[in-house]
Amino acid sequence: MIEPRGRRIAIDVGSVRVGVAVCDPDGILATPVETVRRSKDGADVARIVDLITEYDAVGVVIGLPRTLRGEEGPAVRAARYFGRQLASEAEGVSIEFYDERLTTVTATTALRASGVKAKDARAVIDQAAAVAILQGWLDAQR
């Protein structure tokens, strides 16, 4: 079991949207929550803080979109910056980063395989990527 016991929230930080997923208190299964639109005024960070409170989360896992070669580019810097903003607003909640290479590709493939059209997938692809990030993190903790 993952210590401490409690829900974790995962976020997939994109340039336009942030996908959010949550797990059960025992850290077994990740499920999608919502997609939050990015904003310059901090409303996106505030919404994630609200979700942390709503789900009584003990931690946040933020996906780090490294390149296939493991390098850190602008997307990783953006995710780390978002993490710093979140840490300053969500005191007392642990924030970790997790390598999320290919999670969006995996989520897109899974959605298409389940019959979701590309046009409709945009609304949930970020949530599905957040689920993949959190499930990967949960599995790695066991």
PDB file of C-alpha atoms in Angstrom:
ATOM      1  CA  MET A   1       0.000   0.000   0.000  1.00  0.00           C
ATOM      2  CA  ILE A   2       1.112   3.540  -0.716  1.00  0.00           C
ATOM      3  CA  GLU A   3       1.954   5.633   2.329  1.00  0.00           C
ATOM      4  CA  PRO A   4       0.373   7.808   3.479  1.00  0.00           C
ATOM      5  CA  ARG A   5      -3.049   6.413   2.642  1.00  0.00           C
ATOM      6  CA  GLY A   6      -5.281   8.838   0.776  1.00  0.00           C
ATOM      7  CA  ARG A   7      -6.374  10.095  -2.587  1.00  0.00           C
ATOM      8  CA  ARG A   8      -3.921  11.500  -5.061  1.00  0.00           C
ATOM      9  CA  ILE A   9      -4.699  13.804  -7.941  1.00  0.00           C
ATOM     10  CA  ALA A  10      -2.757  13.655 -11.177  1.00  0.00           C
ATOM     11  CA  ILE A  11      -2.555  16.454 -13.668  1.00  0.00           C
ATOM     12  CA  ASP A  12      -1.503  16.475 -17.287  1.00  0.00           C
ATOM     13  CA  VAL A  13      -0.397  20.055 -17.946  1.00  0.00           C
ATOM     14  CA  GLY A  14      -0.902  21.186 -21.518  1.00  0.00           C
ATOM     15  CA  SER A  15      -0.615  24.582 -23.136  1.00  0.00           C
ATOM     16  CA  VAL A  16      -4.413  24.874 -23.546  1.00  0.00           C
ATOM     17  CA  ARG A  17      -5.905  22.422 -21.042  1.00  0.00           C
ATOM     18  CA  VAL A  18      -5.045  20.556 -17.837  1.00  0.00           C
ATOM     19  CA  GLY A  19      -6.349  17.015 -17.516  1.00  0.00           C
ATOM     20  CA  VAL A  20      -7.208  15.880 -14.000  1.00  0.00           C
ATOM     21  CA  ALA A  21      -7.571  12.380 -12.555  1.00  0.00           C
ATOM     22  CA  VAL A  22      -7.970  11.041  -9.017  1.00  0.00           C
ATOM     23  CA  CYS A  23      -7.439   7.681  -7.330  1.00  0.00           C
ATOM     24  CA  ASP A  24      -9.259   5.921  -4.546  1.00  0.00           C
ATOM     25  CA  PRO A  25      -7.939   6.303  -0.963  1.00  0.00           C
ATOM     26  CA  ASP A  26      -6.165   2.923  -1.207  1.00  0.00           C
ATOM     27  CA  GLY A  27      -4.272   3.985  -4.330  1.00  0.00           C
ATOM     28  CA  ILE A  28      -5.504   1.179  -6.555  1.00  0.00           C
ATOM     29  CA  LEU A  29      -7.405   2.746  -9.441  1.00  0.00           C
ATOM     30  CA  ALA A  30      -7.161   6.115 -11.208  1.00  0.00           C
ATOM     31  CA  THR A  31     -10.287   7.659 -12.727  1.00  0.00           C
ATOM     32  CA  PRO A  32     -10.850  10.810 -14.800  1.00  0.00           C
ATOM     33  CA  VAL A  33     -12.202  13.943 -13.117  1.00  0.00           C
ATOM     34  CA  GLU A  34     -12.304  16.898 -15.513  1.00  0.00           C
ATOM     35  CA  THR A  35     -10.446  19.055 -17.970  1.00  0.00           C
ATOM     36  CA  VAL A  36      -9.510  22.541 -16.787  1.00  0.00           C
ATOM     37  CA  ARG A  37      -8.881  25.327 -19.295  1.00  0.00           C
ATOM     38  CA  ARG A  38      -5.505  27.041 -18.852  1.00  0.00           C
ATOM     39  CA  SER A  39      -5.635  30.702 -17.892  1.00  0.00           C
ATOM     40  CA  LYS A  40      -3.199  33.549 -17.407  1.00  0.00           C
ATOM     41  CA  ASP A  41      -5.012  34.840 -14.312  1.00  0.00           C
ATOM     42  CA  GLY A  42      -4.396  31.732 -12.161  1.00  0.00           C
ATOM     43  CA  ALA A  43      -7.960  30.420 -12.367  1.00  0.00           C
ATOM     44  CA  ASP A  44      -6.607  27.059 -13.567  1.00  0.00           C
ATOM     45  CA  VAL A  45      -4.381  26.681 -10.498  1.00  0.00           C
ATOM     46  CA  ALA A  46      -7.266  27.803  -8.261  1.00  0.00           C
ATOM     47  CA  ARG A  47      -9.529  25.129  -9.801  1.00  0.00           C
ATOM     48  CA  ILE A  48      -6.935  22.422  -9.131  1.00  0.00           C
ATOM     49  CA  VAL A  49      -6.660  23.634  -5.516  1.00  0.00           C
ATOM     50  CA  ASP A  50     -10.464  23.394  -5.270  1.00  0.00           C
ATOM     51  CA  LEU A  51     -10.290  19.812  -6.565  1.00  0.00           C
ATOM     52  CA  ILE A  52      -7.562  18.944  -4.056  1.00  0.00           C
ATOM     53  CA  THR A  53      -9.872  20.186  -1.297  1.00  0.00           C
ATOM     54  CA  GLU A  54     -12.985  18.554  -2.776  1.00  0.00           C
ATOM     55  CA  TYR A  55     -11.309  15.137  -3.005  1.00  0.00           C
ATOM     56  CA  ASP A  56      -9.358  15.613   0.248  1.00  0.00           C
ATOM     57  CA  ALA A  57      -6.191  14.704  -1.670  1.00  0.00           C
ATOM     58  CA  VAL A  58      -2.955  14.061   0.189  1.00  0.00           C
ATOM     59  CA  GLY A  59      -0.786  14.481  -2.885  1.00  0.00           C
ATOM     60  CA  VAL A  60      -0.536  15.643  -6.474  1.00  0.00           C
ATOM     61  CA  VAL A  61       1.330  13.875  -9.261  1.00  0.00           C
ATOM     62  CA  ILE A  62       2.264  16.109 -12.183  1.00  0.00           C
ATOM     63  CA  GLY A  63       3.266  14.536 -15.467  1.00  0.00           C
ATOM     64  CA  LEU A  64       6.650  15.536 -16.888  1.00  0.00           C
ATOM     65  CA  PRO A  65       6.510  15.317 -20.688  1.00  0.00           C
ATOM     66  CA  ARG A  66      10.158  14.523 -21.373  1.00  0.00           C
ATOM     67  CA  THR A  67      11.246  13.795 -24.920  1.00  0.00           C
ATOM     68  CA  LEU A  68      11.733  10.184 -26.004  1.00  0.00           C
ATOM     69  CA  ARG A  69      15.452  10.726 -25.389  1.00  0.00           C
ATOM     70  CA  GLY A  70      14.672  11.742 -21.792  1.00  0.00           C
ATOM     71  CA  GLU A  71      15.488  15.397 -22.340  1.00  0.00           C
ATOM     72  CA  GLU A  72      13.599  18.283 -20.801  1.00  0.00           C
ATOM     73  CA  GLY A  73      12.171  20.876 -23.150  1.00  0.00           C
ATOM     74  CA  PRO A  74       9.688  23.744 -22.887  1.00  0.00           C
ATOM     75  CA  ALA A  75       6.786  21.441 -21.956  1.00  0.00           C
ATOM     76  CA  VAL A  76       8.698  20.093 -18.941  1.00  0.00           C
ATOM     77  CA  ARG A  77       9.595  23.628 -17.851  1.00  0.00           C
ATOM     78  CA  ALA A  78       5.898  24.584 -18.133  1.00  0.00           C
ATOM     79  CA  ALA A  79       4.863  21.564 -16.016  1.00  0.00           C
ATOM     80  CA  ARG A  80       7.466  22.387 -13.360  1.00  0.00           C
ATOM     81  CA  TYR A  81       6.343  26.024 -13.310  1.00  0.00           C
ATOM     82  CA  PHE A  82       2.711  24.920 -12.900  1.00  0.00           C
ATOM     83  CA  GLY A  83       3.863  22.671 -10.041  1.00  0.00           C
ATOM     84  CA  ARG A  84       5.581  25.590  -8.301  1.00  0.00           C
ATOM     85  CA  GLN A  85       2.431  27.704  -8.654  1.00  0.00           C
ATOM     86  CA  LEU A  86       0.324  24.864  -7.260  1.00  0.00           C
ATOM     87  CA  ALA A  87       2.734  24.272  -4.353  1.00  0.00           C
ATOM     88  CA  SER A  88       2.436  27.909  -3.304  1.00  0.00           C
ATOM     89  CA  GLU A  89      -1.377  27.679  -3.261  1.00  0.00           C
ATOM     90  CA  ALA A  90      -1.906  24.143  -1.900  1.00  0.00           C
ATOM     91  CA  GLU A  91       0.115  24.111   1.296  1.00  0.00           C
ATOM     92  CA  GLY A  92       0.503  20.804   3.085  1.00  0.00           C
ATOM     93  CA  VAL A  93      -0.073  18.703  -0.026  1.00  0.00           C
ATOM     94  CA  SER A  94       2.870  16.784  -1.445  1.00  0.00           C
ATOM     95  CA  ILE A  95       3.639  17.462  -5.094  1.00  0.00           C
ATOM     96  CA  GLU A  96       5.609  14.948  -7.134  1.00  0.00           C
ATOM     97  CA  PHE A  97       6.591  14.791 -10.771  1.00  0.00           C
ATOM     98  CA  TYR A  98       6.307  11.593 -12.830  1.00  0.00           C
ATOM     99  CA  ASP A  99       7.716  10.826 -16.265  1.00  0.00           C
ATOM    100  CA  GLU A 100       4.753  10.798 -18.616  1.00  0.00           C
ATOM    101  CA  ARG A 101       6.358  10.023 -21.955  1.00  0.00           C
ATOM    102  CA  LEU A 102       3.746   8.786 -24.426  1.00  0.00           C
ATOM    103  CA  THR A 103       0.738   9.035 -22.082  1.00  0.00           C
ATOM    104  CA  THR A 104      -1.155  11.313 -24.475  1.00  0.00           C
ATOM    105  CA  VAL A 105      -0.377   8.965 -27.366  1.00  0.00           C
ATOM    106  CA  THR A 106      -1.518   5.978 -25.284  1.00  0.00           C
ATOM    107  CA  ALA A 107      -4.696   7.783 -24.210  1.00  0.00           C
ATOM    108  CA  THR A 108      -5.495   8.813 -27.796  1.00  0.00           C
ATOM    109  CA  THR A 109      -4.994   5.271 -29.065  1.00  0.00           C
ATOM    110  CA  ALA A 110      -7.190   3.809 -26.310  1.00  0.00           C
ATOM    111  CA  LEU A 111      -9.981   6.308 -26.945  1.00  0.00           C
ATOM    112  CA  ARG A 112      -9.942   5.660 -30.683  1.00  0.00           C
ATOM    113  CA  ALA A 113      -9.953   1.908 -30.070  1.00  0.00           C
ATOM    114  CA  SER A 114     -13.043   2.335 -27.912  1.00  0.00           C
ATOM    115  CA  GLY A 115     -14.828   4.149 -30.743  1.00  0.00           C
ATOM    116  CA  VAL A 116     -14.430   7.762 -29.622  1.00  0.00           C
ATOM    117  CA  LYS A 117     -14.114  10.065 -32.633  1.00  0.00           C
ATOM    118  CA  ALA A 118     -11.080  12.364 -32.823  1.00  0.00           C
ATOM    119  CA  LYS A 119     -13.291  15.456 -32.649  1.00  0.00           C
ATOM    120  CA  ASP A 120     -15.016  14.193 -29.497  1.00  0.00           C
ATOM    121  CA  ALA A 121     -11.765  12.938 -27.958  1.00  0.00           C
ATOM    122  CA  ARG A 122     -10.351  16.433 -27.421  1.00  0.00           C
ATOM    123  CA  ALA A 123     -12.750  16.940 -24.536  1.00  0.00           C
ATOM    124  CA  VAL A 124     -11.462  13.891 -22.656  1.00  0.00           C
ATOM    125  CA  ILE A 125      -7.950  13.198 -23.980  1.00  0.00           C
ATOM    126  CA  ASP A 126      -6.317  15.289 -21.262  1.00  0.00           C
ATOM    127  CA  GLN A 127      -8.284  13.457 -18.568  1.00  0.00           C
ATOM    128  CA  ALA A 128      -7.292  10.111 -20.078  1.00  0.00           C
ATOM    129  CA  ALA A 129      -3.638  11.203 -20.097  1.00  0.00           C
ATOM    130  CA  ALA A 130      -3.942  12.218 -16.421  1.00  0.00           C
ATOM    131  CA  VAL A 131      -5.398   8.767 -15.660  1.00  0.00           C
ATOM    132  CA  ALA A 132      -2.404   7.147 -17.429  1.00  0.00           C
ATOM    133  CA  ILE A 133       0.010   9.325 -15.433  1.00  0.00           C
ATOM    134  CA  LEU A 134      -1.627   8.495 -12.105  1.00  0.00           C
ATOM    135  CA  GLN A 135      -2.072   4.789 -12.832  1.00  0.00           C
ATOM    136  CA  GLY A 136       1.571   4.556 -13.884  1.00  0.00           C
ATOM    137  CA  TRP A 137       2.654   6.314 -10.707  1.00  0.00           C
ATOM    138  CA  LEU A 138       0.410   4.100  -8.536  1.00  0.00           C
ATOM    139  CA  ASP A 139       1.729   0.931 -10.176  1.00  0.00           C
ATOM    140  CA  ALA A 140       5.335   2.101  -9.704  1.00  0.00           C
ATOM    141  CA  GLN A 141       4.695   2.642  -5.970  1.00  0.00           C
ATOM    142  CA  ARG A 142       3.724  -0.987  -5.394  1.00  0.00           C
TER     143      ARG A 142
END
